[in-house]
Amino acid sequence: MRHWLFKSEPDTWSWDQQCARGALGEEWVGVRNYQARNLMRAMAVGDLGFFYHTQSDKAVVGIVEIMAPAHPDSTAPGGVWDCVDLRAVRALPRPVTLAAIKACAELADMPLVKSPRLSVQPVTDVQWAIICKMGGLD
DNA sequence: GCCAACGTTGGC
DNA sequence: GCCAACGTTGGC
């Protein structure tokens, strides 16, 4: 299983809103970046991802699961853009802030640190484990 | 609110 | 196909 990270502006689509969708999940629409789209195309059902809040929070706040593989984004006419479907799995007991991630030498290579504008990012198994632990999960 | 970084666009 | 200009993003 591979791991990912999804960025969202809480004013646009928040973790609370994602949780409110429950098992129904939600289509991760709106991605208009080829690199991010290609990453979504590489995702498999059952893969897990971090849910990251930009803006004031700037923290990983929860874990989501890919429910459906990449399929055309209905909000983008033309069929160029794809989205995946995500459901909330659980919140992190303690959100892991960007400041905490930057303070950890082992996380210095994360796109979150190096390419903060990429809206969908890959996460290595090691990075996943470290952030889960920092977030209060075993 | 500012600014740096990045992706996209369009003229040549 | 190159590159300057522009718009957008996100951290500070």
mmCIF file with all atom_site columns, C-alpha atoms (C1' of nucleotides) in Angstrom:
data_model
loop_
_atom_site.group_PDB
_atom_site.id
_atom_site.type_symbol
_atom_site.label_atom_id
_atom_site.label_alt_id
_atom_site.label_comp_id
_atom_site.label_asym_id
_atom_site.label_entity_id
_atom_site.label_seq_id
_atom_site.pdbx_PDB_ins_code
_atom_site.Cartn_x
_atom_site.Cartn_y
_atom_site.Cartn_z
_atom_site.occupancy
_atom_site.B_iso_or_equiv
_atom_site.pdbx_formal_charge
_atom_site.auth_seq_id
_atom_site.auth_comp_id
_atom_site.auth_asym_id
_atom_site.auth_atom_id
_atom_site.pdbx_PDB_model_num
ATOM 1   C CA    . MET A 1 1   ? 0.000   0.000  0.000   1.00 0.00 ? 1   MET A CA    1
ATOM 2   C CA    . ARG A 1 2   ? 1.194   3.470  -0.838  1.00 0.00 ? 2   ARG A CA    1
ATOM 3   C CA    . HIS A 1 3   ? 0.681   6.680  1.080   1.00 0.00 ? 3   HIS A CA    1
ATOM 4   C CA    . TRP A 1 4   ? -0.303  10.157 -0.008  1.00 0.00 ? 4   TRP A CA    1
ATOM 5   C CA    . LEU A 1 5   ? -1.073  13.638 1.226   1.00 0.00 ? 5   LEU A CA    1
ATOM 6   C CA    . PHE A 1 6   ? -4.017  15.800 0.232   1.00 0.00 ? 6   PHE A CA    1
ATOM 7   C CA    . LYS A 1 7   ? -3.926  19.526 0.826   1.00 0.00 ? 7   LYS A CA    1
ATOM 8   C CA    . SER A 1 8   ? -7.066  21.521 1.363   1.00 0.00 ? 8   SER A CA    1
ATOM 9   C CA    . GLU A 1 9   ? -7.948  25.042 2.316   1.00 0.00 ? 9   GLU A CA    1
ATOM 10  C CA    . PRO A 1 10  ? -10.279 24.616 5.295   1.00 0.00 ? 10  PRO A CA    1
ATOM 11  C CA    . ASP A 1 11  ? -12.420 27.468 3.980   1.00 0.00 ? 11  ASP A CA    1
ATOM 12  C CA    . THR A 1 12  ? -13.046 25.468 0.820   1.00 0.00 ? 12  THR A CA    1
ATOM 13  C CA    . TRP A 1 13  ? -13.206 21.877 2.069   1.00 0.00 ? 13  TRP A CA    1
ATOM 14  C CA    . SER A 1 14  ? -12.357 21.115 5.679   1.00 0.00 ? 14  SER A CA    1
ATOM 15  C CA    . TRP A 1 15  ? -11.603 17.957 7.609   1.00 0.00 ? 15  TRP A CA    1
ATOM 16  C CA    . ASP A 1 16  ? -14.902 18.461 9.466   1.00 0.00 ? 16  ASP A CA    1
ATOM 17  C CA    . GLN A 1 17  ? -16.752 18.486 6.175   1.00 0.00 ? 17  GLN A CA    1
ATOM 18  C CA    . GLN A 1 18  ? -14.888 15.387 5.058   1.00 0.00 ? 18  GLN A CA    1
ATOM 19  C CA    . CYS A 1 19  ? -15.807 13.621 8.306   1.00 0.00 ? 19  CYS A CA    1
ATOM 20  C CA    . ALA A 1 20  ? -19.430 14.677 7.917   1.00 0.00 ? 20  ALA A CA    1
ATOM 21  C CA    . ARG A 1 21  ? -19.554 12.737 4.638   1.00 0.00 ? 21  ARG A CA    1
ATOM 22  C CA    . GLY A 1 22  ? -18.745 9.606  6.594   1.00 0.00 ? 22  GLY A CA    1
ATOM 23  C CA    . ALA A 1 23  ? -18.685 6.356  4.682   1.00 0.00 ? 23  ALA A CA    1
ATOM 24  C CA    . LEU A 1 24  ? -20.153 8.070  1.630   1.00 0.00 ? 24  LEU A CA    1
ATOM 25  C CA    . GLY A 1 25  ? -16.871 9.848  1.091   1.00 0.00 ? 25  GLY A CA    1
ATOM 26  C CA    . GLU A 1 26  ? -16.349 12.685 -1.328  1.00 0.00 ? 26  GLU A CA    1
ATOM 27  C CA    . GLU A 1 27  ? -14.863 13.250 -4.754  1.00 0.00 ? 27  GLU A CA    1
ATOM 28  C CA    . TRP A 1 28  ? -11.557 15.110 -4.525  1.00 0.00 ? 28  TRP A CA    1
ATOM 29  C CA    . VAL A 1 29  ? -12.436 17.496 -7.321  1.00 0.00 ? 29  VAL A CA    1
ATOM 30  C CA    . GLY A 1 30  ? -10.692 20.648 -8.384  1.00 0.00 ? 30  GLY A CA    1
ATOM 31  C CA    . VAL A 1 31  ? -7.137  19.474 -8.983  1.00 0.00 ? 31  VAL A CA    1
ATOM 32  C CA    . ARG A 1 32  ? -5.792  21.324 -12.024 1.00 0.00 ? 32  ARG A CA    1
ATOM 33  C CA    . ASN A 1 33  ? -2.162  20.343 -11.965 1.00 0.00 ? 33  ASN A CA    1
ATOM 34  C CA    . TYR A 1 34  ? -0.712  17.577 -14.086 1.00 0.00 ? 34  TYR A CA    1
ATOM 35  C CA    . GLN A 1 35  ? 1.730   16.310 -11.487 1.00 0.00 ? 35  GLN A CA    1
ATOM 36  C CA    . ALA A 1 36  ? -1.020  16.057 -8.895  1.00 0.00 ? 36  ALA A CA    1
ATOM 37  C CA    . ARG A 1 37  ? -3.338  14.403 -11.395 1.00 0.00 ? 37  ARG A CA    1
ATOM 38  C CA    . ASN A 1 38  ? -0.743  11.830 -12.331 1.00 0.00 ? 38  ASN A CA    1
ATOM 39  C CA    . LEU A 1 39  ? -0.227  10.999 -8.681  1.00 0.00 ? 39  LEU A CA    1
ATOM 40  C CA    . MET A 1 40  ? -3.965  10.440 -8.295  1.00 0.00 ? 40  MET A CA    1
ATOM 41  C CA    . ARG A 1 41  ? -3.857  8.112  -11.289 1.00 0.00 ? 41  ARG A CA    1
ATOM 42  C CA    . ALA A 1 42  ? -1.242  6.060  -9.435  1.00 0.00 ? 42  ALA A CA    1
ATOM 43  C CA    . MET A 1 43  ? -3.481  5.601  -6.394  1.00 0.00 ? 43  MET A CA    1
ATOM 44  C CA    . ALA A 1 44  ? -5.168  2.311  -5.543  1.00 0.00 ? 44  ALA A CA    1
ATOM 45  C CA    . VAL A 1 45  ? -8.341  1.652  -3.583  1.00 0.00 ? 45  VAL A CA    1
ATOM 46  C CA    . GLY A 1 46  ? -7.357  1.105  0.029   1.00 0.00 ? 46  GLY A CA    1
ATOM 47  C CA    . ASP A 1 47  ? -4.337  3.412  -0.060  1.00 0.00 ? 47  ASP A CA    1
ATOM 48  C CA    . LEU A 1 48  ? -4.218  5.859  2.836   1.00 0.00 ? 48  LEU A CA    1
ATOM 49  C CA    . GLY A 1 49  ? -3.464  9.557  2.802   1.00 0.00 ? 49  GLY A CA    1
ATOM 50  C CA    . PHE A 1 50  ? -2.958  12.442 5.163   1.00 0.00 ? 50  PHE A CA    1
ATOM 51  C CA    . PHE A 1 51  ? -5.464  15.293 5.121   1.00 0.00 ? 51  PHE A CA    1
ATOM 52  C CA    . TYR A 1 52  ? -3.563  18.586 5.423   1.00 0.00 ? 52  TYR A CA    1
ATOM 53  C CA    . HIS A 1 53  ? -5.042  21.992 6.179   1.00 0.00 ? 53  HIS A CA    1
ATOM 54  C CA    . THR A 1 54  ? -3.344  25.000 4.578   1.00 0.00 ? 54  THR A CA    1
ATOM 55  C CA    . GLN A 1 55  ? -3.832  28.625 5.639   1.00 0.00 ? 55  GLN A CA    1
ATOM 56  C CA    . SER A 1 56  ? -4.199  29.214 9.371   1.00 0.00 ? 56  SER A CA    1
ATOM 57  C CA    . ASP A 1 57  ? -3.939  25.582 10.493  1.00 0.00 ? 57  ASP A CA    1
ATOM 58  C CA    . LYS A 1 58  ? -0.983  24.423 8.411   1.00 0.00 ? 58  LYS A CA    1
ATOM 59  C CA    . ALA A 1 59  ? -1.205  20.954 9.912   1.00 0.00 ? 59  ALA A CA    1
ATOM 60  C CA    . VAL A 1 60  ? -1.908  17.326 9.109   1.00 0.00 ? 60  VAL A CA    1
ATOM 61  C CA    . VAL A 1 61  ? -5.240  16.766 10.823  1.00 0.00 ? 61  VAL A CA    1
ATOM 62  C CA    . GLY A 1 62  ? -6.517  13.382 9.719   1.00 0.00 ? 62  GLY A CA    1
ATOM 63  C CA    . ILE A 1 63  ? -6.252  10.223 7.653   1.00 0.00 ? 63  ILE A CA    1
ATOM 64  C CA    . VAL A 1 64  ? -8.305  9.400  4.585   1.00 0.00 ? 64  VAL A CA    1
ATOM 65  C CA    . GLU A 1 65  ? -8.680  6.273  2.475   1.00 0.00 ? 65  GLU A CA    1
ATOM 66  C CA    . ILE A 1 66  ? -8.956  6.094  -1.293  1.00 0.00 ? 66  ILE A CA    1
ATOM 67  C CA    . MET A 1 67  ? -12.420 4.670  -2.023  1.00 0.00 ? 67  MET A CA    1
ATOM 68  C CA    . ALA A 1 68  ? -12.393 4.898  -5.802  1.00 0.00 ? 68  ALA A CA    1
ATOM 69  C CA    . PRO A 1 69  ? -9.552  5.090  -8.312  1.00 0.00 ? 69  PRO A CA    1
ATOM 70  C CA    . ALA A 1 70  ? -8.993  8.102  -10.545 1.00 0.00 ? 70  ALA A CA    1
ATOM 71  C CA    . HIS A 1 71  ? -11.953 8.949  -12.731 1.00 0.00 ? 71  HIS A CA    1
ATOM 72  C CA    . PRO A 1 72  ? -12.959 12.066 -14.695 1.00 0.00 ? 72  PRO A CA    1
ATOM 73  C CA    . ASP A 1 73  ? -13.541 15.171 -12.581 1.00 0.00 ? 73  ASP A CA    1
ATOM 74  C CA    . SER A 1 74  ? -17.125 16.201 -13.307 1.00 0.00 ? 74  SER A CA    1
ATOM 75  C CA    . THR A 1 75  ? -16.292 19.821 -12.499 1.00 0.00 ? 75  THR A CA    1
ATOM 76  C CA    . ALA A 1 76  ? -13.795 19.950 -15.382 1.00 0.00 ? 76  ALA A CA    1
ATOM 77  C CA    . PRO A 1 77  ? -15.369 19.693 -18.843 1.00 0.00 ? 77  PRO A CA    1
ATOM 78  C CA    . GLY A 1 78  ? -13.182 18.062 -21.433 1.00 0.00 ? 78  GLY A CA    1
ATOM 79  C CA    . GLY A 1 79  ? -12.072 14.983 -19.578 1.00 0.00 ? 79  GLY A CA    1
ATOM 80  C CA    . VAL A 1 80  ? -8.530  16.203 -19.021 1.00 0.00 ? 80  VAL A CA    1
ATOM 81  C CA    . TRP A 1 81  ? -8.737  16.238 -15.241 1.00 0.00 ? 81  TRP A CA    1
ATOM 82  C CA    . ASP A 1 82  ? -9.337  13.375 -12.850 1.00 0.00 ? 82  ASP A CA    1
ATOM 83  C CA    . CYS A 1 83  ? -10.269 12.938 -9.230  1.00 0.00 ? 83  CYS A CA    1
ATOM 84  C CA    . VAL A 1 84  ? -10.336 10.124 -6.700  1.00 0.00 ? 84  VAL A CA    1
ATOM 85  C CA    . ASP A 1 85  ? -12.942 9.474  -4.000  1.00 0.00 ? 85  ASP A CA    1
ATOM 86  C CA    . LEU A 1 86  ? -11.871 9.790  -0.368  1.00 0.00 ? 86  LEU A CA    1
ATOM 87  C CA    . ARG A 1 87  ? -13.422 8.870  2.935   1.00 0.00 ? 87  ARG A CA    1
ATOM 88  C CA    . ALA A 1 88  ? -12.314 10.025 6.366   1.00 0.00 ? 88  ALA A CA    1
ATOM 89  C CA    . VAL A 1 89  ? -10.743 7.227  8.403   1.00 0.00 ? 89  VAL A CA    1
ATOM 90  C CA    . ARG A 1 90  ? -9.818  9.005  11.604  1.00 0.00 ? 90  ARG A CA    1
ATOM 91  C CA    . ALA A 1 91  ? -8.545  12.263 13.008  1.00 0.00 ? 91  ALA A CA    1
ATOM 92  C CA    . LEU A 1 92  ? -5.044  12.497 14.388  1.00 0.00 ? 92  LEU A CA    1
ATOM 93  C CA    . PRO A 1 93  ? -5.224  12.735 18.181  1.00 0.00 ? 93  PRO A CA    1
ATOM 94  C CA    . ARG A 1 94  ? -2.723  15.584 17.881  1.00 0.00 ? 94  ARG A CA    1
ATOM 95  C CA    . PRO A 1 95  ? -2.505  17.552 14.617  1.00 0.00 ? 95  PRO A CA    1
ATOM 96  C CA    . VAL A 1 96  ? 1.027   17.595 13.241  1.00 0.00 ? 96  VAL A CA    1
ATOM 97  C CA    . THR A 1 97  ? 1.899   21.142 12.288  1.00 0.00 ? 97  THR A CA    1
ATOM 98  C CA    . LEU A 1 98  ? 4.041   22.239 9.383   1.00 0.00 ? 98  LEU A CA    1
ATOM 99  C CA    . ALA A 1 99  ? 6.408   23.772 11.926  1.00 0.00 ? 99  ALA A CA    1
ATOM 100 C CA    . ALA A 1 100 ? 6.813   20.382 13.605  1.00 0.00 ? 100 ALA A CA    1
ATOM 101 C CA    . ILE A 1 101 ? 7.403   18.704 10.251  1.00 0.00 ? 101 ILE A CA    1
ATOM 102 C CA    . LYS A 1 102 ? 10.026  21.291 9.315   1.00 0.00 ? 102 LYS A CA    1
ATOM 103 C CA    . ALA A 1 103 ? 11.683  20.768 12.682  1.00 0.00 ? 103 ALA A CA    1
ATOM 104 C CA    . CYS A 1 104 ? 12.155  17.057 11.973  1.00 0.00 ? 104 CYS A CA    1
ATOM 105 C CA    . ALA A 1 105 ? 15.266  16.343 9.918   1.00 0.00 ? 105 ALA A CA    1
ATOM 106 C CA    . GLU A 1 106 ? 13.851  13.047 8.647   1.00 0.00 ? 106 GLU A CA    1
ATOM 107 C CA    . LEU A 1 107 ? 10.918  14.899 7.080   1.00 0.00 ? 107 LEU A CA    1
ATOM 108 C CA    . ALA A 1 108 ? 12.991  17.554 5.316   1.00 0.00 ? 108 ALA A CA    1
ATOM 109 C CA    . ASP A 1 109 ? 12.535  15.890 1.928   1.00 0.00 ? 109 ASP A CA    1
ATOM 110 C CA    . MET A 1 110 ? 8.755   15.970 1.986   1.00 0.00 ? 110 MET A CA    1
ATOM 111 C CA    . PRO A 1 111 ? 7.138   17.928 -0.851  1.00 0.00 ? 111 PRO A CA    1
ATOM 112 C CA    . LEU A 1 112 ? 5.215   19.738 1.864   1.00 0.00 ? 112 LEU A CA    1
ATOM 113 C CA    . VAL A 1 113 ? 8.526   21.320 2.795   1.00 0.00 ? 113 VAL A CA    1
ATOM 114 C CA    . LYS A 1 114 ? 10.157  21.514 -0.624  1.00 0.00 ? 114 LYS A CA    1
ATOM 115 C CA    . SER A 1 115 ? 7.182   22.076 -2.945  1.00 0.00 ? 115 SER A CA    1
ATOM 116 C CA    . PRO A 1 116 ? 4.414   23.468 -0.784  1.00 0.00 ? 116 PRO A CA    1
ATOM 117 C CA    . ARG A 1 117 ? 2.245   24.306 -3.777  1.00 0.00 ? 117 ARG A CA    1
ATOM 118 C CA    . LEU A 1 118 ? 1.780   20.720 -4.945  1.00 0.00 ? 118 LEU A CA    1
ATOM 119 C CA    . SER A 1 119 ? -1.781  19.874 -3.923  1.00 0.00 ? 119 SER A CA    1
ATOM 120 C CA    . VAL A 1 120 ? -1.467  16.080 -3.968  1.00 0.00 ? 120 VAL A CA    1
ATOM 121 C CA    . GLN A 1 121 ? 1.787   14.597 -2.756  1.00 0.00 ? 121 GLN A CA    1
ATOM 122 C CA    . PRO A 1 122 ? 3.439   11.213 -2.256  1.00 0.00 ? 122 PRO A CA    1
ATOM 123 C CA    . VAL A 1 123 ? 4.441   10.185 1.268   1.00 0.00 ? 123 VAL A CA    1
ATOM 124 C CA    . THR A 1 124 ? 7.041   7.511  1.939   1.00 0.00 ? 124 THR A CA    1
ATOM 125 C CA    . ASP A 1 125 ? 6.420   4.686  4.405   1.00 0.00 ? 125 ASP A CA    1
ATOM 126 C CA    . VAL A 1 126 ? 9.017   6.176  6.749   1.00 0.00 ? 126 VAL A CA    1
ATOM 127 C CA    . GLN A 1 127 ? 7.486   9.646  6.599   1.00 0.00 ? 127 GLN A CA    1
ATOM 128 C CA    . TRP A 1 128 ? 4.056   8.133  7.158   1.00 0.00 ? 128 TRP A CA    1
ATOM 129 C CA    . ALA A 1 129 ? 5.175   6.286  10.263  1.00 0.00 ? 129 ALA A CA    1
ATOM 130 C CA    . ILE A 1 130 ? 6.910   9.321  11.745  1.00 0.00 ? 130 ILE A CA    1
ATOM 131 C CA    . ILE A 1 131 ? 3.939   11.631 11.272  1.00 0.00 ? 131 ILE A CA    1
ATOM 132 C CA    . CYS A 1 132 ? 1.508   9.043  12.615  1.00 0.00 ? 132 CYS A CA    1
ATOM 133 C CA    . LYS A 1 133 ? 3.652   8.740  15.725  1.00 0.00 ? 133 LYS A CA    1
ATOM 134 C CA    . MET A 1 134 ? 3.942   12.515 16.093  1.00 0.00 ? 134 MET A CA    1
ATOM 135 C CA    . GLY A 1 135 ? 0.169   12.702 15.716  1.00 0.00 ? 135 GLY A CA    1
ATOM 136 C CA    . GLY A 1 136 ? -0.423  10.318 18.577  1.00 0.00 ? 136 GLY A CA    1
ATOM 137 C CA    . LEU A 1 137 ? -1.120  7.133  16.618  1.00 0.00 ? 137 LEU A CA    1
ATOM 138 C CA    . ASP A 1 138 ? 0.853   3.961  17.050  1.00 0.00 ? 138 ASP A CA    1
ATOM 139 C "C1'" . DG  B 2 1   ? -0.896  42.018 2.953   1.00 0.00 ? 1   DG  B "C1'" 1
ATOM 140 C "C1'" . DC  B 2 2   ? 3.423   40.805 1.013   1.00 0.00 ? 2   DC  B "C1'" 1
ATOM 141 C "C1'" . DC  B 2 3   ? 6.391   38.194 -1.627  1.00 0.00 ? 3   DC  B "C1'" 1
ATOM 142 C "C1'" . DA  B 2 4   ? 8.838   34.064 -3.408  1.00 0.00 ? 4   DA  B "C1'" 1
ATOM 143 C "C1'" . DA  B 2 5   ? 8.138   29.983 -6.034  1.00 0.00 ? 5   DA  B "C1'" 1
ATOM 144 C "C1'" . DC  B 2 6   ? 6.063   27.697 -9.473  1.00 0.00 ? 6   DC  B "C1'" 1
ATOM 145 C "C1'" . DG  B 2 7   ? 3.065   26.476 -13.532 1.00 0.00 ? 7   DG  B "C1'" 1
ATOM 146 C "C1'" . DT  B 2 8   ? 0.977   28.186 -17.583 1.00 0.00 ? 8   DT  B "C1'" 1
ATOM 147 C "C1'" . DT  B 2 9   ? 0.478   31.038 -21.479 1.00 0.00 ? 9   DT  B "C1'" 1
ATOM 148 C "C1'" . DG  B 2 10  ? 1.577   33.326 -25.619 1.00 0.00 ? 10  DG  B "C1'" 1
ATOM 149 C "C1'" . DG  B 2 11  ? 4.677   35.834 -28.702 1.00 0.00 ? 11  DG  B "C1'" 1
ATOM 150 C "C1'" . DC  B 2 12  ? 8.546   35.200 -31.409 1.00 0.00 ? 12  DC  B "C1'" 1
ATOM 151 C "C1'" . DG  C 2 1   ? 10.959  25.300 -28.906 1.00 0.00 ? 1   DG  C "C1'" 1
ATOM 152 C "C1'" . DC  C 2 2   ? 12.420  29.072 -26.063 1.00 0.00 ? 2   DC  C "C1'" 1
ATOM 153 C "C1'" . DC  C 2 3   ? 11.553  32.418 -22.737 1.00 0.00 ? 3   DC  C "C1'" 1
ATOM 154 C "C1'" . DA  C 2 4   ? 9.347   36.520 -20.743 1.00 0.00 ? 4   DA  C "C1'" 1
ATOM 155 C "C1'" . DA  C 2 5   ? 5.105   37.785 -18.665 1.00 0.00 ? 5   DA  C "C1'" 1
ATOM 156 C "C1'" . DC  C 2 6   ? 1.530   36.695 -15.916 1.00 0.00 ? 6   DC  C "C1'" 1
ATOM 157 C "C1'" . DG  C 2 7   ? -1.569  34.453 -12.475 1.00 0.00 ? 7   DG  C "C1'" 1
ATOM 158 C "C1'" . DT  C 2 8   ? -1.902  31.543 -8.504  1.00 0.00 ? 8   DT  C "C1'" 1
ATOM 159 C "C1'" . DT  C 2 9   ? -0.564  29.492 -4.330  1.00 0.00 ? 9   DT  C "C1'" 1
ATOM 160 C "C1'" . DG  C 2 10  ? 0.781   29.320 0.295   1.00 0.00 ? 10  DG  C "C1'" 1
ATOM 161 C "C1'" . DG  C 2 11  ? 3.908   30.519 4.011   1.00 0.00 ? 11  DG  C "C1'" 1
ATOM 162 C "C1'" . DC  C 2 12  ? 5.200   34.261 6.717   1.00 0.00 ? 12  DC  C "C1'" 1
#
